[in-house]
Coordinates of C-alpha atoms and ligand atoms in Angstrom, one line a residue:
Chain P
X1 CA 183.2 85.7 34.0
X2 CA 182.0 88.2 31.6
X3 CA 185.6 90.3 31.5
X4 CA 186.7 87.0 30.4
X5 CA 184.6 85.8 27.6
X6 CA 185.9 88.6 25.2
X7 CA 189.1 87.5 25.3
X8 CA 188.9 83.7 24.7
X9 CA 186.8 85.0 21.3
X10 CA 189.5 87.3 20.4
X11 CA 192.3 84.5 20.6
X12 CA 190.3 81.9 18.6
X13 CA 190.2 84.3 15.9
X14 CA 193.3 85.4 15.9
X15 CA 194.4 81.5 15.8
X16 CA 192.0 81.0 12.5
X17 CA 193.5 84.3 11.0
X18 CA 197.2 82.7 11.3
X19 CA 196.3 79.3 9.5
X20 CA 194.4 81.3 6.8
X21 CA 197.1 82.5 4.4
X22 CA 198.3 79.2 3.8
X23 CA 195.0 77.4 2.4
X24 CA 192.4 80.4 1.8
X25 CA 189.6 78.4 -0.2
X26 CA 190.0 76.0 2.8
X27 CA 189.4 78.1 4.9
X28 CA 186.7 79.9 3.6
X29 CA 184.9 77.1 3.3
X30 CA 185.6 75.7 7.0
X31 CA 184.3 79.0 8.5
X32 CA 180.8 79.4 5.4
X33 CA 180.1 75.4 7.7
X34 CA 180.9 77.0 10.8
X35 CA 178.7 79.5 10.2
X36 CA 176.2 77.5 9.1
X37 CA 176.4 75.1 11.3
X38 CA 176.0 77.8 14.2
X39 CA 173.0 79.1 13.0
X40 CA 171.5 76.1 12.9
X41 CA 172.5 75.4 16.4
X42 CA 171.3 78.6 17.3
X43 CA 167.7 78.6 16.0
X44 CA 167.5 74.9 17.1
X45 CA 167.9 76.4 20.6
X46 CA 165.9 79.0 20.2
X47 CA 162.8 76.7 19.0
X48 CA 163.2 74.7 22.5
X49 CA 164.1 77.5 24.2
X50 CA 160.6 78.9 23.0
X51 CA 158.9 75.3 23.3
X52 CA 160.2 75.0 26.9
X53 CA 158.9 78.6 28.1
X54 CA 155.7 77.5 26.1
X55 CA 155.1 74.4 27.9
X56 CA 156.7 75.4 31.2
X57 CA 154.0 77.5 33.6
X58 CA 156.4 79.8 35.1
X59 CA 157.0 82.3 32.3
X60 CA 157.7 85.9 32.2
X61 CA 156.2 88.1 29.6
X62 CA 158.5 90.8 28.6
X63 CA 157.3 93.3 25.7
X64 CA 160.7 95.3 25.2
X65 CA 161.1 98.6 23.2
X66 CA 163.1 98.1 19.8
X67 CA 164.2 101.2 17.7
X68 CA 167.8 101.9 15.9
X69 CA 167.7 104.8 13.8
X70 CA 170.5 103.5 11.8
X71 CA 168.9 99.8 10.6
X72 CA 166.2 99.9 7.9
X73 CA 164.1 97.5 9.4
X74 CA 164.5 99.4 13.1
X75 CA 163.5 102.8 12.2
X76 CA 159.9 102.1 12.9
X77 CA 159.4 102.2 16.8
X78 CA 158.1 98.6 17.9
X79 CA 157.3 96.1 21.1
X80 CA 159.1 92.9 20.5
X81 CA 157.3 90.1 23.3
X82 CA 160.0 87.6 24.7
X83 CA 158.7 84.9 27.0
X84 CA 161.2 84.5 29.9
X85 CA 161.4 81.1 32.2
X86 CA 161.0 82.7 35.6
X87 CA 163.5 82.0 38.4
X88 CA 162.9 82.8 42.2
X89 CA 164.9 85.9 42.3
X90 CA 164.7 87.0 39.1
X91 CA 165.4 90.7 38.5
X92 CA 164.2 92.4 35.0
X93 CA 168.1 92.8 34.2
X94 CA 167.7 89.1 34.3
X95 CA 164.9 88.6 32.1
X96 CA 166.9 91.1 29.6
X97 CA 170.2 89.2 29.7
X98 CA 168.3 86.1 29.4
X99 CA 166.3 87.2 26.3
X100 CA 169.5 88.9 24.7
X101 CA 171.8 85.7 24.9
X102 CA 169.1 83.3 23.8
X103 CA 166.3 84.6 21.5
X104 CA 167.9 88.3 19.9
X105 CA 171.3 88.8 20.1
X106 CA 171.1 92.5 19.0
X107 CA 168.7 93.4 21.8
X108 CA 170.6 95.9 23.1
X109 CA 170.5 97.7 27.0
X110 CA 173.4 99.3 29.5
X111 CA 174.6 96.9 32.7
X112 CA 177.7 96.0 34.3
X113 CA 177.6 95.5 38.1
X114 CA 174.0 93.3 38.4
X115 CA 173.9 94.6 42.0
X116 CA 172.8 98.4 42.1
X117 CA 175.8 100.2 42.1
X118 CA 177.2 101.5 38.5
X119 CA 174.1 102.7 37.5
X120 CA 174.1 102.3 34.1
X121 CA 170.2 100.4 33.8
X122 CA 167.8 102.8 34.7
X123 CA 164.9 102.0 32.3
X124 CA 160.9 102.6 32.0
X125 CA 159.4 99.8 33.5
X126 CA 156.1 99.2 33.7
X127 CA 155.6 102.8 33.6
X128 CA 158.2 103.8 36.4
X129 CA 161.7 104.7 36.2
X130 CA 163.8 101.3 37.8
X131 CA 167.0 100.1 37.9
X132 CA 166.4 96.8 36.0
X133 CA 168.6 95.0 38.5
X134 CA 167.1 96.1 41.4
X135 CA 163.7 95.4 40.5
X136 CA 161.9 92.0 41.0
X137 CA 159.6 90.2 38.4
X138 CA 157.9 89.1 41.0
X139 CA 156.7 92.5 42.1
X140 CA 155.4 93.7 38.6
X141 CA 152.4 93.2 36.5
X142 CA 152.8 91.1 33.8
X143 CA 153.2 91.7 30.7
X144 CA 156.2 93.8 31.9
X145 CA 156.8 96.7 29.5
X146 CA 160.6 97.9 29.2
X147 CA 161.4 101.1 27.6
X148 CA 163.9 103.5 27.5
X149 CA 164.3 106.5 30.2
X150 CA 161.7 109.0 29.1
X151 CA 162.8 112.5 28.5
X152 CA 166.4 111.7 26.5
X153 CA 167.2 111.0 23.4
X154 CA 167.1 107.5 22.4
X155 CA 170.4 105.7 20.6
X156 CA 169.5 102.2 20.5
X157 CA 166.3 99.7 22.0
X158 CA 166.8 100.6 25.6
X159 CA 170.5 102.5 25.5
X160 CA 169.5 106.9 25.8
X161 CA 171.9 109.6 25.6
X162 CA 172.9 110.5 28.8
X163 CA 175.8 113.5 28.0
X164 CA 172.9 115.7 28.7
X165 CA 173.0 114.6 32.1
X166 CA 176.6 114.2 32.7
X167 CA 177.2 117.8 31.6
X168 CA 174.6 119.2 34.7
X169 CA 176.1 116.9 37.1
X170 CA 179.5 118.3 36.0
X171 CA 178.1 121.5 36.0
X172 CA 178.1 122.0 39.9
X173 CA 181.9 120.8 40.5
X174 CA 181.1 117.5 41.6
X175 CA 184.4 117.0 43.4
X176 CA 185.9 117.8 47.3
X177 CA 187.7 121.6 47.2
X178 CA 188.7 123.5 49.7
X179 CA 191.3 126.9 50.9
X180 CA 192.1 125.2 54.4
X181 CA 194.0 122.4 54.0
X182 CA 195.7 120.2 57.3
X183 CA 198.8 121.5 58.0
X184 CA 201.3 118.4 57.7
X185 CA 201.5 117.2 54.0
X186 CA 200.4 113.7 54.7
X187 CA 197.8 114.9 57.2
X188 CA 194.0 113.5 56.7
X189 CA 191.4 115.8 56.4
X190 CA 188.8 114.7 59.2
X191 CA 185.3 115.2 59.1
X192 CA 183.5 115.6 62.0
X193 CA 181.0 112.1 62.6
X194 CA 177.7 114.6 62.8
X195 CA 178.8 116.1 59.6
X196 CA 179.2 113.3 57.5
X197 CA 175.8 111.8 58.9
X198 CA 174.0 114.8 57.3
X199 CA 176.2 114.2 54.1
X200 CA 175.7 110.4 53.9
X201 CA 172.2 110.0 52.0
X202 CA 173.6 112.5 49.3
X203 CA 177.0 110.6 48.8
X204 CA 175.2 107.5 47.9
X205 CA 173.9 108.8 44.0
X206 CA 175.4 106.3 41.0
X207 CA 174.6 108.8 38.0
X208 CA 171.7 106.5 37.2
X209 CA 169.4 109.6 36.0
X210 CA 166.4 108.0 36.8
X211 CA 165.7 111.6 38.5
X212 CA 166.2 113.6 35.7
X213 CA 164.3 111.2 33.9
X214 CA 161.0 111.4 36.2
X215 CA 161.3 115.2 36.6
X216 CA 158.8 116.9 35.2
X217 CA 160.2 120.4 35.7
X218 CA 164.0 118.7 34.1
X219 CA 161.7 117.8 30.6
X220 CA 160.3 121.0 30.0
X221 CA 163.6 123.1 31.0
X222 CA 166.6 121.4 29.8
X223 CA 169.0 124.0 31.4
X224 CA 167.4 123.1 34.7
X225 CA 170.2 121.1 37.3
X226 CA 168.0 118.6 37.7
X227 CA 167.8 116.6 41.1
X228 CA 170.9 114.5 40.8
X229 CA 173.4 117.7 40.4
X230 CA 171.7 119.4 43.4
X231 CA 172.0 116.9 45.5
X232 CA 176.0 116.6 44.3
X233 CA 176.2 120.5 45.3
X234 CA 174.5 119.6 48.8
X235 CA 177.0 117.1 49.0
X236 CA 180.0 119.3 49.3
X237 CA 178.3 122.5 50.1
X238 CA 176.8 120.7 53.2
X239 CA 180.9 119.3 53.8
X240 CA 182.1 121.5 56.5
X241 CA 185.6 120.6 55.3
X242 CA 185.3 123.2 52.3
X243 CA 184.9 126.3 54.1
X244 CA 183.0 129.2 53.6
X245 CA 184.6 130.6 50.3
X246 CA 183.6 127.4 48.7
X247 CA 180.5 126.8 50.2
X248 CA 179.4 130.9 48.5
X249 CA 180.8 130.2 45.4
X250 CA 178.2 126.7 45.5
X251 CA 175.4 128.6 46.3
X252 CA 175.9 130.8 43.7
X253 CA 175.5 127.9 41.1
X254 CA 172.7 126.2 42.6
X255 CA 170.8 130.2 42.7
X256 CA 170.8 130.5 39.3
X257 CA 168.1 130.9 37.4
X258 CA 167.9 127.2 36.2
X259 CA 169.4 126.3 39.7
X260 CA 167.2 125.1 42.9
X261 CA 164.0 127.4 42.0
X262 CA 162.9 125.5 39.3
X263 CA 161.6 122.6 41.7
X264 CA 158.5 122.4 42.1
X265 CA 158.2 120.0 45.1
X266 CA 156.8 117.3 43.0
X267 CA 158.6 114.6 44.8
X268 CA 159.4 112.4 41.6
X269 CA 162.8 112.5 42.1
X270 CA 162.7 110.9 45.5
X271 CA 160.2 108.5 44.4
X272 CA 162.4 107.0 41.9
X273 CA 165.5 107.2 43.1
X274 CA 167.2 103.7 43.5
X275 CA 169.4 104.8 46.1
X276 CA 166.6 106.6 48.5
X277 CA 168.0 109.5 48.9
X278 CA 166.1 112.2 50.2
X279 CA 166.7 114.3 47.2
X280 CA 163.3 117.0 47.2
X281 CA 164.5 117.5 51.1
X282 CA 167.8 118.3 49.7
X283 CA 166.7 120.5 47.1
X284 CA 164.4 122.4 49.5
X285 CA 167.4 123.1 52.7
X286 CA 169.4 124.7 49.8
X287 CA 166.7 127.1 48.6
X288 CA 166.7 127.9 52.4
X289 CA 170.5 128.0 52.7
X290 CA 170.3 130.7 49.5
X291 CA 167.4 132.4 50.8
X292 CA 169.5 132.8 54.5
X293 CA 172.4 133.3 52.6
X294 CA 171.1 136.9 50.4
X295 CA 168.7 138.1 53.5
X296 CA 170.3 140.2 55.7
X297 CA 169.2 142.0 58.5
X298 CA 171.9 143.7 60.3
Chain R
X1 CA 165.0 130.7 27.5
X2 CA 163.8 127.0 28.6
X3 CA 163.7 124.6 26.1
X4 CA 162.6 120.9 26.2
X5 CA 163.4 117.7 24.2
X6 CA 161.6 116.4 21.6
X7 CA 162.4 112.9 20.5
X8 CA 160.6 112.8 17.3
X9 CA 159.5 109.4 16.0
X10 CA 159.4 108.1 19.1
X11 CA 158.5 110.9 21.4
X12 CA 155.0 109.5 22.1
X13 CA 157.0 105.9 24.0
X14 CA 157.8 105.5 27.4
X15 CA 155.6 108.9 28.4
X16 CA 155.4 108.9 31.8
X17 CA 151.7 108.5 33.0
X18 CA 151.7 106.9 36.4
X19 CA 151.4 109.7 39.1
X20 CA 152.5 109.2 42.2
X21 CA 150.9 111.2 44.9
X22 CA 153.1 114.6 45.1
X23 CA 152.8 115.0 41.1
X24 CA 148.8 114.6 41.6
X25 CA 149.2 117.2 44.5
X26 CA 151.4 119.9 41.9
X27 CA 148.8 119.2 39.2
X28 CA 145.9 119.6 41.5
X29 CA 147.5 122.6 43.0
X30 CA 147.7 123.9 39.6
X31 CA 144.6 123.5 38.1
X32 CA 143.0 124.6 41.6
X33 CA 145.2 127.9 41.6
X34 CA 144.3 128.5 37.9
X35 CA 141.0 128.5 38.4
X36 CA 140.8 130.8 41.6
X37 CA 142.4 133.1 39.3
X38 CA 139.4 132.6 36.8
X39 CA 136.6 133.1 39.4
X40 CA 138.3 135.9 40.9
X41 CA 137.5 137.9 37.7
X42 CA 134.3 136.5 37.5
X43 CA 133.5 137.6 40.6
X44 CA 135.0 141.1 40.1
X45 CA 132.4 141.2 36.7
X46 CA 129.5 140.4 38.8
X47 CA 130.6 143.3 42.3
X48 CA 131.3 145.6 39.6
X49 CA 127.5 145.8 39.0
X50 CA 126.9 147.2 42.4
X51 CA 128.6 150.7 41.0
X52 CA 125.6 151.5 38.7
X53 CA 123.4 150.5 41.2
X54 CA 124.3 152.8 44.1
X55 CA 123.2 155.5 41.9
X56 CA 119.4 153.5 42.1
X57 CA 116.7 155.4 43.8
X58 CA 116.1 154.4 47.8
X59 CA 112.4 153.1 46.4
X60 CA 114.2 150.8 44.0
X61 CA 117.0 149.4 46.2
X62 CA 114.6 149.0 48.8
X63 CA 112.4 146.5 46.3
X64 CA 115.5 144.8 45.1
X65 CA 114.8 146.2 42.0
X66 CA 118.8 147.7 41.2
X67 CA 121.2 145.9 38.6
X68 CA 123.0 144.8 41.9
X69 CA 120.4 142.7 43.2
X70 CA 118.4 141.6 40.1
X71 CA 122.2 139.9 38.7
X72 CA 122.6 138.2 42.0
X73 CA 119.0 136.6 42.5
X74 CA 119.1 135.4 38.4
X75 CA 122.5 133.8 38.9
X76 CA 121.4 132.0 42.2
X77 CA 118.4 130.9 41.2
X78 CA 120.3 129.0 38.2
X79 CA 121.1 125.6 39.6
X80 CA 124.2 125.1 37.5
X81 CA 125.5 128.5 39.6
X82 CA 124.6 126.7 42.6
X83 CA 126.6 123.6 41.7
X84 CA 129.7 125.6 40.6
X85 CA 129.7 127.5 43.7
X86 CA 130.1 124.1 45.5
X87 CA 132.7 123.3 43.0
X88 CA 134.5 126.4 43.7
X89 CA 134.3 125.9 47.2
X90 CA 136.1 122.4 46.6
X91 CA 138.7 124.0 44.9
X92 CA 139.1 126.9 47.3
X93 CA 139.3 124.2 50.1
X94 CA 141.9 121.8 48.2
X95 CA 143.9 125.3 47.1
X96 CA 144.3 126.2 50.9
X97 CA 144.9 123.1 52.6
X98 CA 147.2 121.8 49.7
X99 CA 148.8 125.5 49.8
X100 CA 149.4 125.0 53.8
X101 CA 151.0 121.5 53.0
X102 CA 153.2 123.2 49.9
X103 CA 154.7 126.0 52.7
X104 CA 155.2 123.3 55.4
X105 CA 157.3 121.3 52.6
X106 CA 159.2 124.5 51.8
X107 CA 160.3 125.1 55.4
X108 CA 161.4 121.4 55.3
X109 CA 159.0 120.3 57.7
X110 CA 157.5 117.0 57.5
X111 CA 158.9 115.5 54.4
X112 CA 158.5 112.3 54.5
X113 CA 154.9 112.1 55.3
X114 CA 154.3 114.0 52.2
X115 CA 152.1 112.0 50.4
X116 CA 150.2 111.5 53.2
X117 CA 149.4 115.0 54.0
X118 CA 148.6 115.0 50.4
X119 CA 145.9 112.6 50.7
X120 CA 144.5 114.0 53.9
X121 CA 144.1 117.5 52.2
X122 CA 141.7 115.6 49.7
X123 CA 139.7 113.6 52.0
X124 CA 139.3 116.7 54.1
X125 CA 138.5 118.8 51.0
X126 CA 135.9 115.7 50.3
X127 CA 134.5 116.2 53.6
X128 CA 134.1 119.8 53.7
X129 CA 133.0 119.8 50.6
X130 CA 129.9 117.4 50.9
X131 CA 129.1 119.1 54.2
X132 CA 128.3 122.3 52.2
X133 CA 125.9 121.3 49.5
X134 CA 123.1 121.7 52.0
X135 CA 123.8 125.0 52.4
X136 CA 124.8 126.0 48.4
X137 CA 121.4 123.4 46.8
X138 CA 118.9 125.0 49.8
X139 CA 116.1 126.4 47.7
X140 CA 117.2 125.7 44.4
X141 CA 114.9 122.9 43.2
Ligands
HEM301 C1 144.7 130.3 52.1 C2 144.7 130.5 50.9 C3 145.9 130.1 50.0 C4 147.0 129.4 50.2 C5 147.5 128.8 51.5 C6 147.7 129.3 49.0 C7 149.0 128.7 48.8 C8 149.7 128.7 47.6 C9 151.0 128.2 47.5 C10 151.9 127.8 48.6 C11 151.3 128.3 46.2 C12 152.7 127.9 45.6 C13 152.7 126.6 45.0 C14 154.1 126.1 44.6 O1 155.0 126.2 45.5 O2 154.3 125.8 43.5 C15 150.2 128.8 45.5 C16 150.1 128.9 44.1 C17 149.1 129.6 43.5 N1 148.0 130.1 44.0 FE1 147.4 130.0 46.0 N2 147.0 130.0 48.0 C18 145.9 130.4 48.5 C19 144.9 131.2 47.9 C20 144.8 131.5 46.6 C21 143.8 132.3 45.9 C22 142.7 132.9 46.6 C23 144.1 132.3 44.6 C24 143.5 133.0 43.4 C25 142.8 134.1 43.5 C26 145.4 131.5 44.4 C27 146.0 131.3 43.2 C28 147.2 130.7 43.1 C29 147.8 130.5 41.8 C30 147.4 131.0 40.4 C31 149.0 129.8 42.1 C32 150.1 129.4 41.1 C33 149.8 128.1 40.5 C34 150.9 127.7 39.6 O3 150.8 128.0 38.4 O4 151.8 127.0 40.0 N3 145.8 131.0 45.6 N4 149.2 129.0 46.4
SF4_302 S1 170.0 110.8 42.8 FE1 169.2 108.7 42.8 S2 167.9 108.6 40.9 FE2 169.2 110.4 40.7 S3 171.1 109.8 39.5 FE3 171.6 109.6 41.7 S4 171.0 107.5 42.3 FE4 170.0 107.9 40.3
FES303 S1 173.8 96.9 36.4 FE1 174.9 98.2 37.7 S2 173.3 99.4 38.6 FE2 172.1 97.9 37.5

């Protein structure tokens, strides 16, 4: 539904623009009483949409983080309070949508799949690092405080700068290599069922960054991995499939000096993570696997 | 070398505050380790005394009367040494039992009861703890 909206909007326009040439002032003026007539509509709704939360019981309190560095009026950090109808079910990416569409249009906050799998809506809520979607209103405190991921730079309300991130998780190879391939062209390359049970947890990460975000070691080193791109390298150097020339020259990465070490076992990472992956247990059977890896004692 | 972000304006939003246990257990662990460090020199000060006074006549160490002595009988008959030494005894306690927990977590063993080890090394510290200050308050008042 939403892939479509776009589209109709573009053709209307497009429609209008053709007609225009022929009778500008017309036109002008038809579009000045559309407009007009739209905001009226629109602030009409938005007085019963704010009478109706008022007199309704079940409301949510939402007090959402606004800042844009590049409006006047935005510059200043602020809360802006919506008041959300609740619905059984409802998810804070719900209560966001909902107070986007009808009371500020330029609220402004990442989502796509609504279901906890593109991982573009971590936030701070209430204090935590969530995935909007995949956190109930009815499990929060009210009033429910939304702000952007701590420890990144902030672009917009609720949107941060995530290269930072992208750059450590691309920073380990994130991607299946290998020296031994199958020998027919076509032939699969098969993975043992034991092996890819110890890799399945780690394969399940969506690039949220909520555990960058809650690591406390990851904000006070920003050339630290972080917990996401370790447990990408566990991924594939735990793969059997890549052999041992690949699985050294992993180990190398994560042993550097921003590598694996830097963890302090503070467990945030695993806390947050929407996915539940064991990411500190991760973390630690690498520093092992290095450790094993440069003691030798024959 | 490590460098860390600083947002600026807004640096001061969304700062993380609520703790879950194995943060509380690396800040603890910390502070705890920090302070060891503290009392160890402390305590090296206060030993160190006990050079001059092996050079004290037998007459004088026999009366307590050397440096060695005379510190150590003013410091426990001060009540607020008393109550730091069952302070530092909390700490030593935590330091251990938390330090025990830290090495089984690096050996991978036990991971998901984490937290819960966590919380058993401060109830045990508690105990212990409490259990002492007969023995560190005994003739101070
Ligand atoms: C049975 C006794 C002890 C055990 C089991 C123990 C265990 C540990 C462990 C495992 C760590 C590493 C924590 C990490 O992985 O980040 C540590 C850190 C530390 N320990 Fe101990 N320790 C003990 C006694 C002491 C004593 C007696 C002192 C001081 C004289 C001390 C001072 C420290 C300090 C300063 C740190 C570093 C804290 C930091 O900055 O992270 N520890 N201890
Ligand atoms: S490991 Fe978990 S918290 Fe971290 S980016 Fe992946 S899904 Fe998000
Ligand atoms: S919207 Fe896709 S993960 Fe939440």
């Amino acid at each position: 539904m939403s892939t479509q909206l776009p589209k109709q909007t573009e053709e209307s326009s497009e429609t209008e623009t053709e007609t225009e040439p022929a009778v500008a002032s017309k036109g002008d003026d038809r579009r000045a009483e559309k407009r007009r007539r739209a905001d009226e509509k629109r602030r009409q709704r938005q007085a019963e949409e704010a009478e109706k939360a008022a007199a309704d019981e079940e409301t949510v309190e939402l007090k959402v983080f606004r800042y844009d560095p590049e409006v006047e009026g935005k510059q200043e950090p602020r809360f802006d309070t919506f008041h959300v109808p609740f619905t059984k079910g409802m998810t804070v990416l719900d209560a966001l949508m909902y107070s986007r569409d009808t009371y500020d249009s330029s609220l402004t906050f990442r989502h796509s799949c609504r279901q906890a799998i593109c991982g573009s809506d971590a936030m701070f809520v209430n204090g935590g690092q969530k995935l909007a979607c995949k956190t109930q209103i009815s499990d929060l405190d009210q009033p429910i405080r939304v702000e952007p991921l701590p420890h990144a730079d902030v672009t917009k309300d609720l949107v941060v700068d995530l290269e930072h991130f992208y750059d450590q998780m691309e920073a380990v190879e994130p991607y299946f290599q290998t020296n031994d391939l199958p020998d027919g062209e076509l032939e699969e390359q098969r993975q043992t069922r034991e092996n890819r049970e110890k890799v399945k947890m780690s394969t399940r990460c969506i690039w949220c960054s909520a555990c960058m975000s809650s690591c406390n070691i990851a904000a006070g080193d920003n050339e630290y991995l972080g917990p996401a791109a370790i447990n990408k390298a566990y991924r594939f150097a735990m793969d059997e499939r890549e052999g041992e020339d690949i699985k050294q020259k992993r180990l190398e990465i994560i042993e550097q000096e921003h590598g694996v070490w830097r963890c302090q076992t503070q467990f945030s990472c695993t806390e947050v993570c929407p996915k539940d992956i064991p990411l500190t247990e991760h973390i630690q059977e690498l520093k092992r696997e290095a450790v094993k890896n440069n003691l030798k004692f024959w | 070398m490590s460098q860390s972000y600083n947002r600026g304006l807004i640096e001061d939003f969304s700062r993380w505050r609520e703790f879950e246990a194995g943060m509380w257990a690396w800040i603890f662990h910390k502070f705890t380790g920090w302070v060891l460090i503290g009392y160890l020199f402390t305590h090296i000060a206060v030993l160190s005394t006990g050079i001059p006074a092996a050079g004290a006549s037998e007459a004088a160490l026999m009366a307590g009367e050397d440096v060695y002595t005379q510190t150590i009988v003013t410091l426990e008959g001060l009540l607020l040494v008393r109550i730091l030494e069952v302070g530092l005894l909390a700490v030593a306690v935590f330091h251990m039992l938390n330090g025990t927990r830290l090495l089984l977590v690096d050996l991978g063993v036990g991971l998901e009861a984490q937290d819960k080890s966590f919380y058993a090394s401060l109830i045990l510290t508690g105990a212990i703890t409490v259990a002492s200050v007969p023995t560190f308050i005994a003739g101070a008042f």
